[in-house]
CSV table of C-alpha atoms in Angstrom, one decimal:
chain,number,residue,atom,x,y,z
W,1,MET,CA,0.0,0.0,0.0
W,2,ALA,CA,2.8,2.4,0.9
W,3,ALA,CA,4.4,1.7,-2.5
W,4,LEU,CA,1.1,2.4,-4.3
W,5,ALA,CA,0.7,5.7,-2.4
W,6,SER,CA,4.3,6.5,-3.3
W,7,PHE,CA,3.6,5.8,-7.0
W,8,VAL,CA,0.6,8.1,-6.9
W,9,CYS,CA,2.6,10.8,-5.2
W,10,GLY,CA,5.3,10.5,-7.9
W,11,LEU,CA,2.6,10.7,-10.6
W,12,ILE,CA,1.1,13.9,-9.1
W,13,PHE,CA,4.6,15.4,-8.6
W,14,GLY,CA,5.5,14.7,-12.2
W,15,LEU,CA,2.2,16.1,-13.4
W,16,GLY,CA,2.9,19.3,-11.5
W,17,LEU,CA,6.4,19.5,-13.1
W,18,VAL,CA,4.9,19.1,-16.6
W,19,ILE,CA,2.0,21.5,-16.1
W,20,SER,CA,4.2,24.2,-14.4
W,21,GLY,CA,6.6,24.1,-17.3
W,22,MET,CA,9.5,23.1,-15.1
W,23,THR,CA,10.4,20.1,-17.3
W,24,GLN,CA,11.7,22.6,-19.8
W,25,PRO,CA,15.3,23.7,-19.2
W,26,GLN,CA,14.7,26.9,-21.2
W,27,LYS,CA,12.1,28.0,-18.6
W,28,VAL,CA,14.4,27.2,-15.6
W,29,LEU,CA,17.4,28.9,-17.3
W,30,GLY,CA,15.1,31.9,-18.1
W,31,PHE,CA,14.5,32.2,-14.3
W,32,LEU,CA,18.2,31.9,-13.5
W,33,ASP,CA,19.0,34.5,-16.2
W,34,ILE,CA,18.4,37.6,-14.0
W,35,PHE,CA,20.5,39.8,-16.4
W,36,GLY,CA,18.4,38.7,-19.5
W,37,ARG,CA,14.7,38.5,-20.1
W,38,TRP,CA,13.7,37.2,-16.7
W,39,ASP,CA,11.1,34.4,-16.6
W,40,PRO,CA,9.4,34.4,-13.1
W,41,THR,CA,7.8,31.0,-13.6
W,42,LEU,CA,10.0,29.1,-11.2
W,43,ALA,CA,9.4,31.6,-8.4
W,44,LEU,CA,5.6,31.1,-8.8
W,45,VAL,CA,5.9,27.3,-8.9
W,46,MET,CA,8.0,27.4,-5.8
W,47,ALA,CA,5.7,29.7,-4.0
W,48,ALA,CA,2.6,27.6,-4.7
W,49,ALA,CA,4.5,24.4,-3.8
W,50,LEU,CA,5.7,25.9,-0.5
W,51,ILE,CA,2.3,27.0,0.6
W,52,VAL,CA,0.7,23.7,-0.1
W,53,SER,CA,3.5,21.5,1.3
W,54,GLY,CA,3.8,23.8,4.3
W,55,ALA,CA,0.2,23.4,5.1
W,56,GLY,CA,0.4,19.6,4.4
W,57,PHE,CA,3.5,19.3,6.7
W,58,ALA,CA,1.6,21.1,9.5
W,59,LEU,CA,-1.2,18.5,9.1
W,60,ALA,CA,1.4,15.7,9.1
W,61,ARG,CA,2.9,17.1,12.4
W,62,GLN,CA,-0.6,16.5,14.0
W,63,GLN,CA,-0.6,12.9,12.9
W,64,LYS,CA,0.5,10.3,15.5
W,65,GLN,CA,2.0,8.3,12.6
W,66,PRO,CA,1.7,8.3,8.8
W,67,MET,CA,-1.4,6.6,7.3
W,68,LEU,CA,0.6,3.7,5.9
W,69,THR,CA,3.8,3.4,7.8
W,70,ALA,CA,5.1,3.3,11.4
W,71,GLN,CA,6.7,6.8,11.7
W,72,HIS,CA,7.4,10.1,10.0
W,73,LEU,CA,11.0,10.2,8.9
W,74,TRP,CA,11.5,14.0,9.4
W,75,PRO,CA,15.1,15.1,8.6
W,76,THR,CA,16.9,15.7,11.9
W,77,ARG,CA,20.1,17.6,11.0
W,78,THR,CA,20.3,21.3,11.5
W,79,ASP,CA,24.0,22.1,10.9
W,80,VAL,CA,25.2,23.7,7.7
W,81,ASP,CA,28.3,21.6,7.2
W,82,ARG,CA,31.0,21.6,4.5
W,83,SER,CA,29.4,18.7,2.5
W,84,LEU,CA,26.1,20.7,2.3
W,85,VAL,CA,27.9,23.8,1.0
W,86,VAL,CA,30.3,22.0,-1.5
W,87,GLY,CA,27.5,19.7,-2.7
W,88,SER,CA,25.1,22.6,-3.3
W,89,VAL,CA,27.8,24.5,-5.2
W,90,LEU,CA,28.4,21.5,-7.5
W,91,PHE,CA,24.7,20.9,-7.9
W,92,GLY,CA,24.2,24.6,-8.8
W,93,LEU,CA,27.0,24.4,-11.4
W,94,GLY,CA,25.3,21.5,-13.1
W,95,TRP,CA,21.8,23.0,-12.8
W,96,GLY,CA,23.0,26.2,-14.3
W,97,LEU,CA,24.8,24.4,-17.2
W,98,ALA,CA,21.8,22.3,-18.3
W,99,GLY,CA,18.7,23.8,-16.6
W,100,LEU,CA,17.7,20.3,-15.4
W,101,CYS,CA,17.5,19.0,-11.9
W,102,PRO,CA,16.7,15.4,-10.9
W,103,GLY,CA,12.9,15.5,-10.9
W,104,PRO,CA,12.4,17.1,-14.4
W,105,ALA,CA,15.2,14.9,-15.8
W,106,LEU,CA,13.4,11.8,-14.7
W,107,VAL,CA,10.0,13.1,-16.0
W,108,ASN,CA,11.6,13.9,-19.4
W,109,ILE,CA,12.7,10.2,-19.8
W,110,ALA,CA,9.2,9.5,-21.1
W,111,GLY,CA,10.0,11.5,-24.2
W,112,LEU,CA,13.0,9.2,-25.0
W,113,TRP,CA,15.2,12.1,-26.2
W,114,PRO,CA,18.8,10.8,-26.4
W,115,SER,CA,20.1,13.9,-24.8
W,116,VAL,CA,17.9,13.5,-21.8
W,117,ILE,CA,18.8,9.8,-21.5
W,118,VAL,CA,22.5,10.7,-21.6
W,119,PHE,CA,21.9,13.4,-18.9
W,120,VAL,CA,20.1,10.9,-16.6
W,121,LEU,CA,22.8,8.3,-17.1
W,122,ALA,CA,25.5,10.9,-16.2
W,123,MET,CA,23.4,12.0,-13.2
W,124,THR,CA,23.0,8.5,-12.0
W,125,ALA,CA,26.7,7.9,-12.5
W,126,GLY,CA,27.4,11.0,-10.4
W,127,MET,CA,25.3,9.6,-7.6
W,128,ILE,CA,27.1,6.3,-7.7
W,129,LEU,CA,30.4,8.1,-7.7
W,130,LYS,CA,29.3,9.9,-4.5
W,131,ASP,CA,28.5,6.5,-2.9
W,132,LEU,CA,31.8,5.0,-4.0
W,133,TRP,CA,33.7,8.1,-2.7
W,134,ASP,CA,32.0,7.8,0.7
W,135,ARG,CA,33.0,4.2,0.9
W,136,ARG,CA,36.7,5.1,0.5
W,137,VAL,CA,36.6,7.1,3.8
W,138,PRO,CA,36.0,4.7,6.7
W,139,SER,CA,34.3,7.3,8.9
W,140,ALA,CA,31.9,8.4,6.2
W,141,ILE,CA,30.5,4.9,5.9
W,142,ILE,CA,28.8,5.3,9.3
W,143,VAL,CA,27.6,8.7,8.5
W,144,GLY,CA,26.3,7.5,5.2
W,145,GLU,CA,24.3,4.6,6.7
W,146,VAL,CA,22.8,6.7,9.4
W,147,SER,CA,21.7,9.3,6.9
W,148,LEU,CA,19.9,6.7,4.9
W,149,SER,CA,17.2,6.4,7.6
W,150,THR,CA,16.3,9.7,9.0
W,151,SER,CA,18.8,12.5,8.6
W,152,THR,CA,18.8,13.1,4.9
W,153,ASP,CA,17.1,16.3,3.8
W,154,GLY,CA,15.7,15.2,0.5
Y,1,MET,CA,4.9,27.0,-24.8
Y,2,SER,CA,7.7,29.1,-23.4
Y,3,LEU,CA,5.4,32.1,-22.8
Y,4,PHE,CA,4.9,33.1,-19.1
Y,5,ASP,CA,1.8,31.4,-17.9
Y,6,PRO,CA,1.1,32.2,-14.2
Y,7,VAL,CA,-2.0,30.0,-13.9
Y,8,SER,CA,-0.1,26.9,-15.0
Y,9,ALA,CA,2.8,27.8,-12.9
Y,10,LEU,CA,0.7,28.1,-9.7
Y,11,LEU,CA,-1.4,25.0,-10.5
Y,12,GLY,CA,1.7,22.9,-11.3
Y,13,GLY,CA,3.4,24.2,-8.2
Y,14,ALA,CA,0.4,23.4,-6.0
Y,15,LEU,CA,0.5,19.8,-7.4
Y,16,ILE,CA,4.2,19.5,-6.5
Y,17,GLY,CA,3.4,20.7,-3.0
Y,18,LEU,CA,0.4,18.4,-2.7
Y,19,ALA,CA,2.5,15.4,-3.8
Y,20,SER,CA,5.1,16.3,-1.2
Y,21,ALA,CA,2.5,16.7,1.6
Y,22,LEU,CA,0.7,13.5,0.7
Y,23,LEU,CA,4.0,11.5,0.6
Y,24,MET,CA,4.7,12.6,4.2
Y,25,MET,CA,1.2,12.1,5.5
Y,26,ALA,CA,0.8,8.7,3.9
Y,27,THR,CA,4.3,7.2,4.1
Y,28,GLY,CA,6.3,9.5,6.4
Y,29,ARG,CA,8.9,10.3,3.7
Y,30,ILE,CA,10.3,13.5,2.3
Y,31,ALA,CA,9.7,13.9,-1.4
Y,32,GLY,CA,13.3,14.7,-2.3
Y,33,ILE,CA,14.0,13.3,-5.8
Y,34,SER,CA,17.8,13.1,-5.5
Y,35,GLY,CA,17.4,11.3,-2.1
Y,36,ILE,CA,14.8,8.9,-3.5
Y,37,LEU,CA,16.9,8.0,-6.6
Y,38,GLY,CA,20.1,7.9,-4.7
Y,39,GLY,CA,18.5,5.4,-2.2
Y,40,CYS,CA,17.6,3.2,-5.2
Y,41,LEU,CA,21.3,3.0,-6.2
Y,42,ALA,CA,22.8,2.6,-2.7
Y,43,PRO,CA,23.5,-1.2,-2.2
Y,44,ALA,CA,22.6,-1.3,1.5
Y,45,ALA,CA,19.1,0.3,1.7
Y,46,GLY,CA,16.4,-2.2,2.3
Y,47,ASP,CA,13.6,0.2,1.5
Y,48,LYS,CA,13.7,0.3,-2.2
Y,49,LEU,CA,10.2,-0.5,-3.3
Y,50,TRP,CA,8.6,2.8,-2.4
Y,51,ARG,CA,11.5,4.6,-4.1
Y,52,PHE,CA,11.1,2.7,-7.4
Y,53,ALA,CA,7.3,3.3,-7.2
Y,54,PHE,CA,7.8,7.0,-6.8
Y,55,ILE,CA,10.2,7.2,-9.7
Y,56,ALA,CA,7.9,5.1,-11.8
Y,57,GLY,CA,5.1,7.6,-11.1
Y,58,LEU,CA,7.4,10.5,-12.2
Y,59,VAL,CA,8.5,8.8,-15.4
Y,60,LEU,CA,4.9,7.9,-16.3
Y,61,ALA,CA,3.5,11.3,-15.4
Y,62,PRO,CA,3.8,12.7,-18.9
Y,63,PHE,CA,1.2,10.1,-20.1
Y,64,ALA,CA,-1.2,11.3,-17.5
Y,65,SER,CA,-0.5,15.0,-18.3
Y,66,GLY,CA,-0.9,14.3,-22.0
Y,67,PHE,CA,-4.3,12.7,-21.3
Y,68,LEU,CA,-5.2,15.9,-19.4
Y,69,GLY,CA,-4.2,18.2,-22.3
Y,70,HIS,CA,-0.7,19.0,-21.2
Y,71,PRO,CA,1.7,17.0,-23.5
Y,72,LEU,CA,5.3,16.9,-22.5
Y,73,PRO,CA,7.1,19.7,-24.4
Y,74,THR,CA,10.5,19.0,-26.0
Y,75,PRO,CA,13.2,20.1,-23.6
Y,76,ARG,CA,15.9,22.3,-25.0
Y,77,MET,CA,19.1,20.5,-24.0
Y,78,PRO,CA,22.7,21.8,-24.1
Y,79,GLU,CA,24.0,21.8,-27.7
Y,80,SER,CA,27.2,20.1,-26.6
Y,81,TRP,CA,27.2,16.5,-25.5
Y,82,ALA,CA,30.2,17.2,-23.2
Y,83,ILE,CA,28.2,19.8,-21.3
Y,84,THR,CA,25.2,17.5,-21.0
Y,85,VAL,CA,27.4,14.8,-19.5
Y,86,ILE,CA,29.3,17.2,-17.2
Y,87,ALA,CA,26.1,18.8,-16.0
Y,88,GLY,CA,24.5,15.4,-15.3
Y,89,LEU,CA,27.6,14.3,-13.3
Y,90,LEU,CA,27.6,17.5,-11.3
Y,91,VAL,CA,23.8,17.4,-10.6
Y,92,GLY,CA,24.1,13.7,-9.5
Y,93,PHE,CA,27.2,14.0,-7.4
Y,94,GLY,CA,26.4,17.5,-6.0
Y,95,SER,CA,22.8,16.8,-5.0
Y,96,ARG,CA,23.9,13.6,-3.1
Y,97,LEU,CA,26.9,15.3,-1.4
Y,98,GLY,CA,24.6,18.3,-0.5
Y,99,SER,CA,21.9,15.9,0.7
Y,100,GLY,CA,19.2,17.3,-1.6
Y,101,CYS,CA,18.2,19.1,-4.7
Y,102,THR,CA,15.4,21.5,-5.8
Y,103,SER,CA,12.7,19.2,-4.3
Y,104,GLY,CA,14.2,18.0,-1.1
Y,105,HIS,CA,15.8,21.3,-0.1
Y,106,GLY,CA,14.0,23.8,-2.3
Y,107,VAL,CA,10.5,22.7,-1.6
Y,108,CYS,CA,10.3,20.2,1.3
Y,109,GLY,CA,13.2,21.7,3.3
Y,110,ILE,CA,12.1,25.4,3.0
Y,111,ALA,CA,8.5,24.3,3.8
Y,112,ARG,CA,9.9,22.9,7.1
Y,113,LEU,CA,11.9,26.1,7.6
Y,114,SER,CA,15.1,24.1,7.8
Y,115,ALA,CA,18.2,26.3,8.0
Y,116,ARG,CA,20.2,23.7,6.2
Y,117,SER,CA,17.7,23.6,3.3
Y,118,ILE,CA,17.4,27.4,3.1
Y,119,ALA,CA,21.2,27.7,3.0
Y,120,ALA,CA,21.5,24.9,0.4
Y,121,THR,CA,18.8,26.5,-1.8
Y,122,ALA,CA,20.4,29.9,-1.6
Y,123,ILE,CA,23.8,28.4,-2.5
Y,124,PHE,CA,22.7,26.2,-5.5
Y,125,MET,CA,20.4,28.9,-6.9
Y,126,GLY,CA,23.1,31.6,-6.5
Y,127,THR,CA,25.7,29.3,-8.1
Y,128,ALA,CA,23.4,28.5,-11.0
Y,129,ILE,CA,22.6,32.2,-11.5
Y,130,VAL,CA,26.3,32.9,-11.8
Y,131,VAL,CA,26.8,30.1,-14.3
Y,132,VAL,CA,23.9,31.3,-16.5
Y,133,ALA,CA,25.2,34.9,-16.3
Y,134,ILE,CA,28.7,33.7,-17.5
Y,135,MET,CA,27.3,31.4,-20.2
Y,136,ARG,CA,24.9,33.9,-21.6
Y,137,HIS,CA,26.4,37.3,-21.0
Y,138,GLY,CA,30.1,36.6,-20.7
Y,139,ILE,CA,32.5,36.9,-17.7
Y,140,GLY,CA,32.1,40.2,-16.0
Y,141,GLY,CA,29.0,41.1,-18.1
């Protein structure tokens, strides 16, 4: 049941990305291009998403437990550490180069465009590289496994 | 298609927020796409089914949107294959190292008023703005 709910949530999320125009790199780059013809779309998408998810999260906080699982896995970390900063810079570099982030990239797979498939393969490879890189540092393995359960942000 | 359409932007954004809220209320999970996909790839995680289900929903969403009169537009990808590959690697590696992307930090994290996510979003958005400024308008404008 939880997997079915998760599927439906993925479907609604993807639907939102398509309808909002956020699967189109040109619209994302238009928002990021503050020195050109600025496209405010992404700001409106984020504002609407934040209002609805903020209200939904407030409801979720009132729940004793989620409808289909044992507990809410709210992220627990609060520190702004070096990994967060460096990772966000690297992510921003890639996002600015292509105008695609993970959600829109996955939604665009449905169109079977070779360039999108290459991007998703490279993105997946980047994620695997991050896991392999963690595994080289003994202390990071523990951090990595703990973060799988509750402390990841997203 | 690339004209500014505030109604679609708000409707689409509300659906993204709704999906994030429902995922937390139903399954207790944060709808962070890089975290969900990364968890599918990590060899250790024993909670893969819901992750694959969420991603299947994402990938099949354009069929539902087409049915509702919103066909998936052709994305304008970088002209260079090298840039496509480099950008993909950076997005994958960076979002995992930074524990989140536009969805996990930018939507779910800011909605939780998480200082980490607000910082992460400011950093990746600021970096991306600089990249686009350099690419489109040249270094130093």
